[in-house]
C-alpha atoms as a printed R data frame, in Angstrom:
    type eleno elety resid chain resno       x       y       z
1   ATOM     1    CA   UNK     A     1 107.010  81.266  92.343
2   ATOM     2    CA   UNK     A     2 105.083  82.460  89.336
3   ATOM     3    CA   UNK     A     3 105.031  85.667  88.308
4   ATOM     4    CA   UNK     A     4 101.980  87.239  86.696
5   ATOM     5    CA   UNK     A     5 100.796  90.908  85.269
6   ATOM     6    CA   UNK     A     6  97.899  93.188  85.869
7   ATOM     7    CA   UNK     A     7  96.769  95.190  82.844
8   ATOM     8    CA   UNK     A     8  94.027  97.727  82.363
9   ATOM     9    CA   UNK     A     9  92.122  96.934  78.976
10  ATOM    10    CA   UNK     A    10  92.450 100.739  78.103
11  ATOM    11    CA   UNK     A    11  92.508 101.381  74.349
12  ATOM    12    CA   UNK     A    12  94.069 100.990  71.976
13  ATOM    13    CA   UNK     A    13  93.029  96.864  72.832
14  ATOM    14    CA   UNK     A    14  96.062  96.045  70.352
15  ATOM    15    CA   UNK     A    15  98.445  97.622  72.637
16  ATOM    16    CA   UNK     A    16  96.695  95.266  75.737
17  ATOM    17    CA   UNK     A    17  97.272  92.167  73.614
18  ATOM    18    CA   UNK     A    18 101.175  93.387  72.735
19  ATOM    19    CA   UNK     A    19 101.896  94.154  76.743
20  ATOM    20    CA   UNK     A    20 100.500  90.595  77.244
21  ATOM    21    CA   UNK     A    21 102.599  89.233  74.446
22  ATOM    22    CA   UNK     A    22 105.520  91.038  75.532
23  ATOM    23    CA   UNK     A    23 104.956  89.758  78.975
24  ATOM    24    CA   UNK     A    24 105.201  85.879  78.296
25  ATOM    25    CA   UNK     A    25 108.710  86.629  76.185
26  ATOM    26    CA   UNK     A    26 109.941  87.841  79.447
27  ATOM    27    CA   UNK     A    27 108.978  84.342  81.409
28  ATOM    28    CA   UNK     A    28 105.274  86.109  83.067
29  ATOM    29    CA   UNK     A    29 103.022  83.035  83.861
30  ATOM    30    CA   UNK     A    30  99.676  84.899  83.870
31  ATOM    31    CA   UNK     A    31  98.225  88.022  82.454
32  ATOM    32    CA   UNK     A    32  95.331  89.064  84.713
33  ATOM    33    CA   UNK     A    33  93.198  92.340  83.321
34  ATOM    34    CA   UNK     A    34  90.741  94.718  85.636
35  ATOM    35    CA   UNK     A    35  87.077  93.944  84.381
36  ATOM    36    CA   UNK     A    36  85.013  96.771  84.645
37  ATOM    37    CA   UNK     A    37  83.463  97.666  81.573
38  ATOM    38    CA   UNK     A    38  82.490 101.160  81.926
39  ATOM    39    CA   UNK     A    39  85.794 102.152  82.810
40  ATOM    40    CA   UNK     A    40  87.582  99.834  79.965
41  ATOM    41    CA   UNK     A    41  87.314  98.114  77.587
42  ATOM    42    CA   UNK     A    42  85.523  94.059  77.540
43  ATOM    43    CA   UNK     A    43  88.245  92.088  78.965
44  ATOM    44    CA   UNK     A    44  86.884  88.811  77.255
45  ATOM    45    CA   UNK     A    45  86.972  89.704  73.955
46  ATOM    46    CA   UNK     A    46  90.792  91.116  74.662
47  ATOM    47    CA   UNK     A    47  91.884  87.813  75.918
48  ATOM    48    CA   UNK     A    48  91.053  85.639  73.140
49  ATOM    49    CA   UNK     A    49  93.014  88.022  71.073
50  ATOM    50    CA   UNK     A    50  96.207  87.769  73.739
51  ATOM    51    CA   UNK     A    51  95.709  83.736  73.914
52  ATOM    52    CA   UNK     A    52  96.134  83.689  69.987
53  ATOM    53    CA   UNK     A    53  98.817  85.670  70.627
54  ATOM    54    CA   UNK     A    54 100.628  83.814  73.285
55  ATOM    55    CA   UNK     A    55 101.564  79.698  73.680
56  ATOM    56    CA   UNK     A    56 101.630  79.514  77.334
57  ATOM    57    CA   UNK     A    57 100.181  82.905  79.187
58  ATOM    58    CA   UNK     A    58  97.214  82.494  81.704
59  ATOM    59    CA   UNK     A    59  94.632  84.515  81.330
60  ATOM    60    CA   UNK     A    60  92.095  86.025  83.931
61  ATOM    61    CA   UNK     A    61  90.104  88.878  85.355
62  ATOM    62    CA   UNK     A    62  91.755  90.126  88.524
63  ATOM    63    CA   UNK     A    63  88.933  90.843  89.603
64  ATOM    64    CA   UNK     A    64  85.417  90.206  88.113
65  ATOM    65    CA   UNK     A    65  82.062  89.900  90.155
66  ATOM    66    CA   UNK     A    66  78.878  88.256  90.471
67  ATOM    67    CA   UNK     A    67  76.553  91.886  89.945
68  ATOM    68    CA   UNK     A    68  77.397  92.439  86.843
69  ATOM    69    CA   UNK     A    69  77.895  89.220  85.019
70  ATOM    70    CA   UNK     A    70  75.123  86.540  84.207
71  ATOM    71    CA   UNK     A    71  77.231  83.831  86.579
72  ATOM    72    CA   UNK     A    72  76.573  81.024  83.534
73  ATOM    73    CA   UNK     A    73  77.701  83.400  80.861
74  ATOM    74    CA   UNK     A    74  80.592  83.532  83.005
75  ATOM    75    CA   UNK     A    75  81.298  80.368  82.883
76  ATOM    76    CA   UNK     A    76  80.883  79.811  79.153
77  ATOM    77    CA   UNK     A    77  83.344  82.455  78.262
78  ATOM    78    CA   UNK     A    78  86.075  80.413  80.210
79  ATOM    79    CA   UNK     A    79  84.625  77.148  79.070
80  ATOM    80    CA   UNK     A    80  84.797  78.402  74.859
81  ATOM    81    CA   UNK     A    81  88.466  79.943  75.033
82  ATOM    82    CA   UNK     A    82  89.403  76.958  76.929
83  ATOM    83    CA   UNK     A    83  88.337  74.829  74.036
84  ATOM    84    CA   UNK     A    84  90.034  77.024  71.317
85  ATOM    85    CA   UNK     A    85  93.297  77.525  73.194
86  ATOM    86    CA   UNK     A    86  93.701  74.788  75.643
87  ATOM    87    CA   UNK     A    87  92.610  75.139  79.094
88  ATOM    88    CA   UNK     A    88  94.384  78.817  80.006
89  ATOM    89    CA   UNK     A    89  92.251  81.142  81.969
90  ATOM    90    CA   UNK     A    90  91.435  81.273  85.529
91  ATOM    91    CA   UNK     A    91  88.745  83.025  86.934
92  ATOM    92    CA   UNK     A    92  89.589  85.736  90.319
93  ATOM    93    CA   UNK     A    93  86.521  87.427  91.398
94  ATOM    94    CA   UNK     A    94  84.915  89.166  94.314
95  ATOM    95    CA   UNK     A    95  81.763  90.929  95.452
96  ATOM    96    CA   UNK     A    96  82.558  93.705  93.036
97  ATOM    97    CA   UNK     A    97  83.722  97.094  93.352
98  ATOM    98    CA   UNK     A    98  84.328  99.398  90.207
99  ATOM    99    CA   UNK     A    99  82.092  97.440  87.691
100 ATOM   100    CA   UNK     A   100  79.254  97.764  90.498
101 ATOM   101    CA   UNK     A   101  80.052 101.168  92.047
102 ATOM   102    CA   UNK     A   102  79.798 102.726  88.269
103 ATOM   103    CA   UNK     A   103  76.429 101.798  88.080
104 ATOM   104    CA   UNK     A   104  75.283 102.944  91.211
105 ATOM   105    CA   UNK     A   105  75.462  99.557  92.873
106 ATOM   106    CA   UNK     A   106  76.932  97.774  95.713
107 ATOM   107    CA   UNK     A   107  78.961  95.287  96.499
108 ATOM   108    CA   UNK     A   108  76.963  92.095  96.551
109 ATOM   109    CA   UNK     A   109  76.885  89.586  99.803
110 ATOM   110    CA   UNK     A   110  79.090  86.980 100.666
111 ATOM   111    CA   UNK     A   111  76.197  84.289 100.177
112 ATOM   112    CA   UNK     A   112  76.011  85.581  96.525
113 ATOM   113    CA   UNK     A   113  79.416  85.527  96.346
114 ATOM   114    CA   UNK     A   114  79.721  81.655  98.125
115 ATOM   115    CA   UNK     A   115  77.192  80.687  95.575
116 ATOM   116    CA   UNK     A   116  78.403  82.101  92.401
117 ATOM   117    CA   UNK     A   117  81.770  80.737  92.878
118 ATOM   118    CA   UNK     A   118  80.245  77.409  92.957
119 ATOM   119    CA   UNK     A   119  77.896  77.978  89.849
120 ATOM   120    CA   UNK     A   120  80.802  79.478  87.588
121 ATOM   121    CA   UNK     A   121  83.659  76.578  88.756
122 ATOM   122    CA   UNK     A   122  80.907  73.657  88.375
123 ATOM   123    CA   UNK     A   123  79.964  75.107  84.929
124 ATOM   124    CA   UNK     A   124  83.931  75.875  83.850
125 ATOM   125    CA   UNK     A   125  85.012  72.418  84.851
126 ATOM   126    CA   UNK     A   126  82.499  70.414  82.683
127 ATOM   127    CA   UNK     A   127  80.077  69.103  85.511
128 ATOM   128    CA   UNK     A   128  76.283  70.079  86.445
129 ATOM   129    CA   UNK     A   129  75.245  72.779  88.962
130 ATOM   130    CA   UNK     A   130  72.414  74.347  90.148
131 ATOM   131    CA   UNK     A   131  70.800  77.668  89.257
132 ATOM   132    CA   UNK     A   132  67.755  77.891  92.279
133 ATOM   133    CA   UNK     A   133  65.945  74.798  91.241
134 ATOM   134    CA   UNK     A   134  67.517  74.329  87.536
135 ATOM   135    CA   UNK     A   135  70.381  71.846  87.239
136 ATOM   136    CA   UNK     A   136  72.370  73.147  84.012
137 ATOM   137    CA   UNK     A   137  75.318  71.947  82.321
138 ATOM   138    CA   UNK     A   138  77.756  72.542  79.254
139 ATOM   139    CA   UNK     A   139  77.558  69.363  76.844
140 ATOM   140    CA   UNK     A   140  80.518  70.230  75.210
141 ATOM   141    CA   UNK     A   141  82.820  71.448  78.095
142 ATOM   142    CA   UNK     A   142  83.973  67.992  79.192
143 ATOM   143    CA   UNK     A   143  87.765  68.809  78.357
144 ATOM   144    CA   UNK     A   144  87.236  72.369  80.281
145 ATOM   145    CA   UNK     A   145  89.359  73.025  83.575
146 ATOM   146    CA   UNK     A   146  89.007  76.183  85.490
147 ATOM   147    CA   UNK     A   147  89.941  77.194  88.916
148 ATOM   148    CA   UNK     A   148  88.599  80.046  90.630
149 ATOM   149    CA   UNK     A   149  91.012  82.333  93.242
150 ATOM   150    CA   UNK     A   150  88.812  84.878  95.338
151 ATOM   151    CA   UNK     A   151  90.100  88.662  96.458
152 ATOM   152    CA   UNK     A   152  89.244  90.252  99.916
153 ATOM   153    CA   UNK     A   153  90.416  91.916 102.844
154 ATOM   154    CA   UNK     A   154  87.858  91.106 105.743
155 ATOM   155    CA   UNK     A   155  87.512  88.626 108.057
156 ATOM   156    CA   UNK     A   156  84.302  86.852 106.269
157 ATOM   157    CA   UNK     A   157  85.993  87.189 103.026
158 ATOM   158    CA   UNK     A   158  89.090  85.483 103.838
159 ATOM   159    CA   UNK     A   159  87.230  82.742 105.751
160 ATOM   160    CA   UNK     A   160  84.916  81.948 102.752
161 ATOM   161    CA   UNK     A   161  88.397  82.075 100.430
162 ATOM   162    CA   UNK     A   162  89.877  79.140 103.014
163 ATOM   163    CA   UNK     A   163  86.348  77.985 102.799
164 ATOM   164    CA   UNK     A   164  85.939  77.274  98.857
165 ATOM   165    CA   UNK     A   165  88.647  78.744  96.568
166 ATOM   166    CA   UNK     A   166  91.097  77.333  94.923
167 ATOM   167    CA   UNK     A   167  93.242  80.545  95.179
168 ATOM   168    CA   UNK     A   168  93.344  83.642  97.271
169 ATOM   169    CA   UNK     A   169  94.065  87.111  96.259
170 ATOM   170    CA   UNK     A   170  95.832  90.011  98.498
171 ATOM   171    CA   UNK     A   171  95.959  93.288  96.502
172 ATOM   172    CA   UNK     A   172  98.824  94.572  98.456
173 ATOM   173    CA   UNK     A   173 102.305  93.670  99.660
174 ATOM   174    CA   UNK     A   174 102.057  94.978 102.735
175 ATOM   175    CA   UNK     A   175 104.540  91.817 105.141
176 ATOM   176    CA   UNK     A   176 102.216  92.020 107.972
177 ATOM   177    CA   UNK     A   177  99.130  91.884 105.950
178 ATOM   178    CA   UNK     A   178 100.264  89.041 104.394
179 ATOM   179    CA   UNK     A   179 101.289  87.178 106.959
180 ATOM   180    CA   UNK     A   180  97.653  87.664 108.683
181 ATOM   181    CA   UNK     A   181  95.623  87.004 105.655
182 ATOM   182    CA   UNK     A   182  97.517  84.370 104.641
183 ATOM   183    CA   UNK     A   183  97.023  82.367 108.165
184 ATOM   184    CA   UNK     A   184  93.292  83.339 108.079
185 ATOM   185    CA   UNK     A   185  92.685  81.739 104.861
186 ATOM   186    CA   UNK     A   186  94.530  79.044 105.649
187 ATOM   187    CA   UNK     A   187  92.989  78.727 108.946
188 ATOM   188    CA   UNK     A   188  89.402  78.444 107.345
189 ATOM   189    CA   UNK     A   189  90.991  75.745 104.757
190 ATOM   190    CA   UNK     A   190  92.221  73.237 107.505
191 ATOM   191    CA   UNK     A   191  88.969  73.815 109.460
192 ATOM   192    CA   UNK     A   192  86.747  73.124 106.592
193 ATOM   193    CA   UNK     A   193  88.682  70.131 106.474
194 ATOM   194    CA   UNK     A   194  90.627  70.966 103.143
195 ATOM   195    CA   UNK     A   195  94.709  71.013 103.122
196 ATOM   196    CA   UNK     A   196  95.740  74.603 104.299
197 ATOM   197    CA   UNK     A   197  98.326  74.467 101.301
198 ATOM   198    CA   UNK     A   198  95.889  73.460  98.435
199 ATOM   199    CA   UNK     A   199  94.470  77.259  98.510
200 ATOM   200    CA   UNK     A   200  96.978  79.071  96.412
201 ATOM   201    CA   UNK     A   201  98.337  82.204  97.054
202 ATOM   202    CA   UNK     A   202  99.055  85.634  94.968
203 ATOM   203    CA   UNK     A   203  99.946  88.728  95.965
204 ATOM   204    CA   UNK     A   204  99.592  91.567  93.336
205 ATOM   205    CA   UNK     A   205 100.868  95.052  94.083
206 ATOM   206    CA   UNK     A   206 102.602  97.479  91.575
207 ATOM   207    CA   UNK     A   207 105.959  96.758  90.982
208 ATOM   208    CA   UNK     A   208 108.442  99.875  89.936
209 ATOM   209    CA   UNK     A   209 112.228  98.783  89.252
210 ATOM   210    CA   UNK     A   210 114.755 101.845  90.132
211 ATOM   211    CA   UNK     A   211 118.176 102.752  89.680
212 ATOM   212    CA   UNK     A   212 118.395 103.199  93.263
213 ATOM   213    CA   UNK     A   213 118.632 106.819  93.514
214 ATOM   214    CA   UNK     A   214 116.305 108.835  95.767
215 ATOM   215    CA   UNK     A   215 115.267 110.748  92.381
216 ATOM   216    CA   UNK     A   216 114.026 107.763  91.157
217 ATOM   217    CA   UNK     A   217 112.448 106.275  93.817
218 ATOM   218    CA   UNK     A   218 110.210 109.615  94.896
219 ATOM   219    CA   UNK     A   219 109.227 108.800  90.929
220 ATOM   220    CA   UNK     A   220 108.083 105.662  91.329
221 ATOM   221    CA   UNK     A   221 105.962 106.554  94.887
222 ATOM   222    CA   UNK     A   222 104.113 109.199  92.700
223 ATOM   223    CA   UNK     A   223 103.796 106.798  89.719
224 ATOM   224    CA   UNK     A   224 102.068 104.353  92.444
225 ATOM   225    CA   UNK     A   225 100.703 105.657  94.749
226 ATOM   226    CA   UNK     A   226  97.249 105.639  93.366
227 ATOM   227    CA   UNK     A   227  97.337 102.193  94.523
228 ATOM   228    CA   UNK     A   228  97.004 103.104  98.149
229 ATOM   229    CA   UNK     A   229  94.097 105.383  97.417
230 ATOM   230    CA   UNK     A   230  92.679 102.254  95.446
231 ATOM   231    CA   UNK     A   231  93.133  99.769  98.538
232 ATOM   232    CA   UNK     A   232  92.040 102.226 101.304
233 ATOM   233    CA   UNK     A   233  88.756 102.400  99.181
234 ATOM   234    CA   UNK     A   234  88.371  98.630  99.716
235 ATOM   235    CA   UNK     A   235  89.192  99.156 103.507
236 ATOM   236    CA   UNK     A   236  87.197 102.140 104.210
237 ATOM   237    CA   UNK     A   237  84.144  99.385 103.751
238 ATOM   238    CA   UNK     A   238  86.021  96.789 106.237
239 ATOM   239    CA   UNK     A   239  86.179  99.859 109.052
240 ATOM   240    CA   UNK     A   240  82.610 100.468 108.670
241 ATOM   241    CA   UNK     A   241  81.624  97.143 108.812
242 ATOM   242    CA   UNK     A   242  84.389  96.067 111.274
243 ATOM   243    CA   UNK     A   243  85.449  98.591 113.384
244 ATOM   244    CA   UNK     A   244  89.356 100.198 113.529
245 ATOM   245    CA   UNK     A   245  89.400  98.813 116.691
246 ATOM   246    CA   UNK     A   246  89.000  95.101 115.465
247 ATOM   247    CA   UNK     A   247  91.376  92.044 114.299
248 ATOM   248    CA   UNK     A   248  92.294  93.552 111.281
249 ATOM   249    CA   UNK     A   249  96.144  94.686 111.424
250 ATOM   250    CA   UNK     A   250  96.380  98.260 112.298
251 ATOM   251    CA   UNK     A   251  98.834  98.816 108.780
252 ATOM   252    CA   UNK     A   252  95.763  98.529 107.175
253 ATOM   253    CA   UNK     A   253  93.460 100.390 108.802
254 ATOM   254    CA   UNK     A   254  95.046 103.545 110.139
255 ATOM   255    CA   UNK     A   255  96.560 104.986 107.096
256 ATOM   256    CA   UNK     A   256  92.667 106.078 105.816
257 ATOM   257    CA   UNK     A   257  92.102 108.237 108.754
258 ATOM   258    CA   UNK     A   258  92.503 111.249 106.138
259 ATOM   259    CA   UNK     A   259  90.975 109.833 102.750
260 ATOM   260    CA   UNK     A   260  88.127 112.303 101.791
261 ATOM   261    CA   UNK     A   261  86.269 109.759  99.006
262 ATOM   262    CA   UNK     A   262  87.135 108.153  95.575
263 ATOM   263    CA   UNK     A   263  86.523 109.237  92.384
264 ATOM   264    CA   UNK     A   264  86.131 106.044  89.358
265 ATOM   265    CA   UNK     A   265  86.936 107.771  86.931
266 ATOM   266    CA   UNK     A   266  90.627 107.618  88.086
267 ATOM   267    CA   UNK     A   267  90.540 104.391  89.649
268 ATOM   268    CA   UNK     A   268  94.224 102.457  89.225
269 ATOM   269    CA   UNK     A   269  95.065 105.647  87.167
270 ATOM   270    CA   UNK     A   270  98.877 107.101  88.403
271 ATOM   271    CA   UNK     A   271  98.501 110.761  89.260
272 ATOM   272    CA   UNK     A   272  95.239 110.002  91.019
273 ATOM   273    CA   UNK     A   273  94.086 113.015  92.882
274 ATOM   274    CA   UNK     A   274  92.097 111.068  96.232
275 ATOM   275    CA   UNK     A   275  95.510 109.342  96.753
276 ATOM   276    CA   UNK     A   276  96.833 112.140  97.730
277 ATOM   277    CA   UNK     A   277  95.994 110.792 101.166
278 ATOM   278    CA   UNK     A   278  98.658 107.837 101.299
279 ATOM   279    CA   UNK     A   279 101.862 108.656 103.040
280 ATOM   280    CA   UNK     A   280 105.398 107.177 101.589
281 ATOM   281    CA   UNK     A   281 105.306 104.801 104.092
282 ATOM   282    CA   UNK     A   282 102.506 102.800 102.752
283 ATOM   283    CA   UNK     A   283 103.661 103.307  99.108
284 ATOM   284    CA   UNK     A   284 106.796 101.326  99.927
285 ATOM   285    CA   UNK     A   285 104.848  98.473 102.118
286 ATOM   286    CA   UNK     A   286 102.149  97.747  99.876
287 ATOM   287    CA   UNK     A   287 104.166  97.877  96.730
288 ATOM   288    CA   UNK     A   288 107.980  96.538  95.322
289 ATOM   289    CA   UNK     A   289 109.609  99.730  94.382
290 ATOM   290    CA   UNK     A   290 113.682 100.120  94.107
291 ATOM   291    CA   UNK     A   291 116.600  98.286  92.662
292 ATOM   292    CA   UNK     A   292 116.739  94.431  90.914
293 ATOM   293    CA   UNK     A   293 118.182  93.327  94.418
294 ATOM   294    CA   UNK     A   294 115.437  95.084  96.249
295 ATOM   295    CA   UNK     A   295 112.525  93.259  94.559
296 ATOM   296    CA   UNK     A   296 114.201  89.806  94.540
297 ATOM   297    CA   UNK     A   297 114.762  90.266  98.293
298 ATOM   298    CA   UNK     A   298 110.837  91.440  98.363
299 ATOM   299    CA   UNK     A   299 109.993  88.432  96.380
300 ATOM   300    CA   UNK     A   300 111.781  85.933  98.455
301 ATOM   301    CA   UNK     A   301 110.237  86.958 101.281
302 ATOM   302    CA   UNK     A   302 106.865  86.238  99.997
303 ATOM   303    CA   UNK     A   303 108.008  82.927  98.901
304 ATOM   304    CA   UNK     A   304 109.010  82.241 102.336
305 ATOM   305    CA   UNK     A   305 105.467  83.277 103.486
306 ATOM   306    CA   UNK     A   306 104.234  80.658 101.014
307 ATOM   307    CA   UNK     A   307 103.177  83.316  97.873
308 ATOM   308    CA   UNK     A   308 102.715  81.007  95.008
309 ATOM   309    CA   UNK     A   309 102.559  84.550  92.578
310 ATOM   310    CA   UNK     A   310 103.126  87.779  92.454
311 ATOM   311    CA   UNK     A   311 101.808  89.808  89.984
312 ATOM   312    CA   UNK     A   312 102.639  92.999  88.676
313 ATOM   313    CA   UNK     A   313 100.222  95.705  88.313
314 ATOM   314    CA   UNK     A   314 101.647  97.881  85.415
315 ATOM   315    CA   UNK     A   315  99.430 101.001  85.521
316 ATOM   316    CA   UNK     A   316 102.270 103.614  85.296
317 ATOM   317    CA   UNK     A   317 104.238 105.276  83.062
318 ATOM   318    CA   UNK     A   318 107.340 102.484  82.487
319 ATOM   319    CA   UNK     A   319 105.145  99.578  81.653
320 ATOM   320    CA   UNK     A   320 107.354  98.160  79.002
321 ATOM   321    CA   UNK     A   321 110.657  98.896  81.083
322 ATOM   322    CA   UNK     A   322 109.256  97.055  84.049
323 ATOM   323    CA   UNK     A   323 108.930  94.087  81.772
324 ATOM   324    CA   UNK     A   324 112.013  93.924  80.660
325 ATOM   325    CA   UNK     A   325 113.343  94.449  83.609
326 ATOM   326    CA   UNK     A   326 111.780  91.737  85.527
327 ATOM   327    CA   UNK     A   327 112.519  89.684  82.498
328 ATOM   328    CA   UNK     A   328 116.056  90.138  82.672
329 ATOM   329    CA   UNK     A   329 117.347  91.135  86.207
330 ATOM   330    CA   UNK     A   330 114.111  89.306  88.612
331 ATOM   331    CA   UNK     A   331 113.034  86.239  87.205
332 ATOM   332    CA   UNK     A   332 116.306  84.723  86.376
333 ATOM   333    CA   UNK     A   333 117.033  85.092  90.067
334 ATOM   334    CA   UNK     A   334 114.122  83.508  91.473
335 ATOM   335    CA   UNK     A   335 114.010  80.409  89.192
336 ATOM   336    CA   UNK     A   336 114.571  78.348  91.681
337 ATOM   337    CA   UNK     A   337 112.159  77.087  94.438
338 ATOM   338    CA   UNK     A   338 112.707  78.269  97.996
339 ATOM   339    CA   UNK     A   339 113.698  75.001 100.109
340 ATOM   340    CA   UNK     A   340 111.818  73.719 103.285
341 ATOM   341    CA   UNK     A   341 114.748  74.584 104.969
342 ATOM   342    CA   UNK     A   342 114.737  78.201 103.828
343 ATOM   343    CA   UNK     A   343 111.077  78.702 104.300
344 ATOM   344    CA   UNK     A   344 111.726  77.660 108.282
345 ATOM   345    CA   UNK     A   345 114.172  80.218 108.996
């Protein structure tokens, strides 16, 4: 299983671009980066600074959004640092949240979203598509390969993810979740009439290694905690739209009975004051907090459920530690494949 990191482009950019380089001494596969531009700094221009950096690292919004982004400028950005660095991003995306809320937007649809994801792929991977009755293409992109994984919660949005993404996104590491979303997605794959397996999976939650005192751990639940306040904003949408009453699992539903609203500028900030809201509980499903042991137990777990990554949102206060300590204590330990044979028990 590959294991990634989630960064906030939050000056100073150098400091971004070190994290990132840091990252890939330690064995990380991918370095993802929010893209909201209002909030932080322009995550393109940041990873073409990390790729020169780096030899191997991945790069990639986790996640950006049709709203806010001309869909074929999209496209070209992956397309160009492909060409200088060797084909190394991968585009996660989804109908928007931060970048769109900021500016007084919404979300957009799932059509939008369906359609974009076929413009921005097309146009990454060298071939033609079609912009309403234009048929465009990049001359000098033949070499270019990009996949695109799509983030969601809902029903619809894991459907269209089986439907026509190469990857699939889950923003928490809640078991139960995971097990559900994962068998949706998959579910819409097979009946779409694409192999259920061919839709890669990654889980990204914040990750907080411990001593394994109680000290420590009540630490790490305040350092991320604002993670909870960031998901329930997400599901607070899927309740409206859905109903608490509906399919969706109960763990992710019930724990926003007392959120009172959501204020940007904290979003994925630790310390965030409208996550005040999330009970222990939830800190310690939806994210790997505790000792070396505890997160390689955590991470084969989700290897078992068929995770192909997890990665590591670092927005707290031991960002370099973590790191390190996933460098030298996690991913030694998980080097290995899980077997068939330990995936079936």
């Amino acid at each position: 299983m590959d294991i990634g990191v989630v960064l906030q482009c939050t000056p100073p950019a150098s400091r971004v671009v070190e994290l990132a380089r840091v990252a890939e001494t330690h064995g990380f596969s991918h370095v993802w980066t929010f893209d909201s531009h209002l909030l932080w700094q322009e995550p393109y221009v940041i990873y073409s600074q990390i790729l020169a950096a780096t030899r191997k690292i991945v790069v990639g919004p986790m996640v950006t959004n049709p709203a806010t982004r001309d869909w074929t400028v999209t496209a070209s950005t992956f397309a160009t640092l492909n060409e200088m660095f060797g084909n190394r991003t991968i585009c996660g995306i989804g109908r928007g949240d931060s970048a769109v809320r900021t500016l007084g937007g919404k979300p957009t649809t799932l059509a939008t979203l369906r359609e974009s994801i076929e413009v921005i792929r097309e146009l990454g991977n060298g071939r033609s598509a079609r912009i309403g009755d234009t048929v465009v293409r990049f001359p000098w992109a033949g070499d270019s390969r990009l996949e695109v994984w799509v983030a969601g919660y809902g029903p619809r949005a894991l459907d269209l993810t089986g439907e026509v993404a190469d990857g699939f996104i889950l923003q928490l590491a809640d078991p139960d979740i995971m097990a559900w979303t994962i068998a949706r997605v998959r579910a819409a794959a097979e009946k779409a009439g694409r192999a259920p397996e061919s839709v890669k999976i990654c889980v990204a939650a914040p990750a907080y290694v411990t001593d394994g005192s109680a000290a420590a751990l009540a630490h790490a639940r305040e350092q991320c905690r604002w993670f909870g306040g960031m998901v329930g904003n997400h599901v607070a949408d899927i309740v409206a739209k859905y109903g608490s009453g509906s399919e969706i699992p109960a763990a992710l539903t019930e724990y926003i009975a007392g959120r009172q609203g959501y204020d940007y500028n904290q979003h994925g900030r630790a310390g965030n004051t409208h996550a005040e809201f999330v009970p222990d509980a939830i800190v310690d499903r939806f994210c790997l907090l505790g000792t070396p042991d505890e997160h390689v137990a955590r991470l084969r777990e989700m290897e078992k459920a068929g995770v192909d990554q997890f990665a590591v949102y670092l927005q707290h206060d031991a960002k370099t530690a973590t790191l390190e300590a996933y460098g030298e204590s996690v991913l030694p330990r998980i080097a290995h494949p899980v077997t068939a044979t330990e995936r079936a028990q």
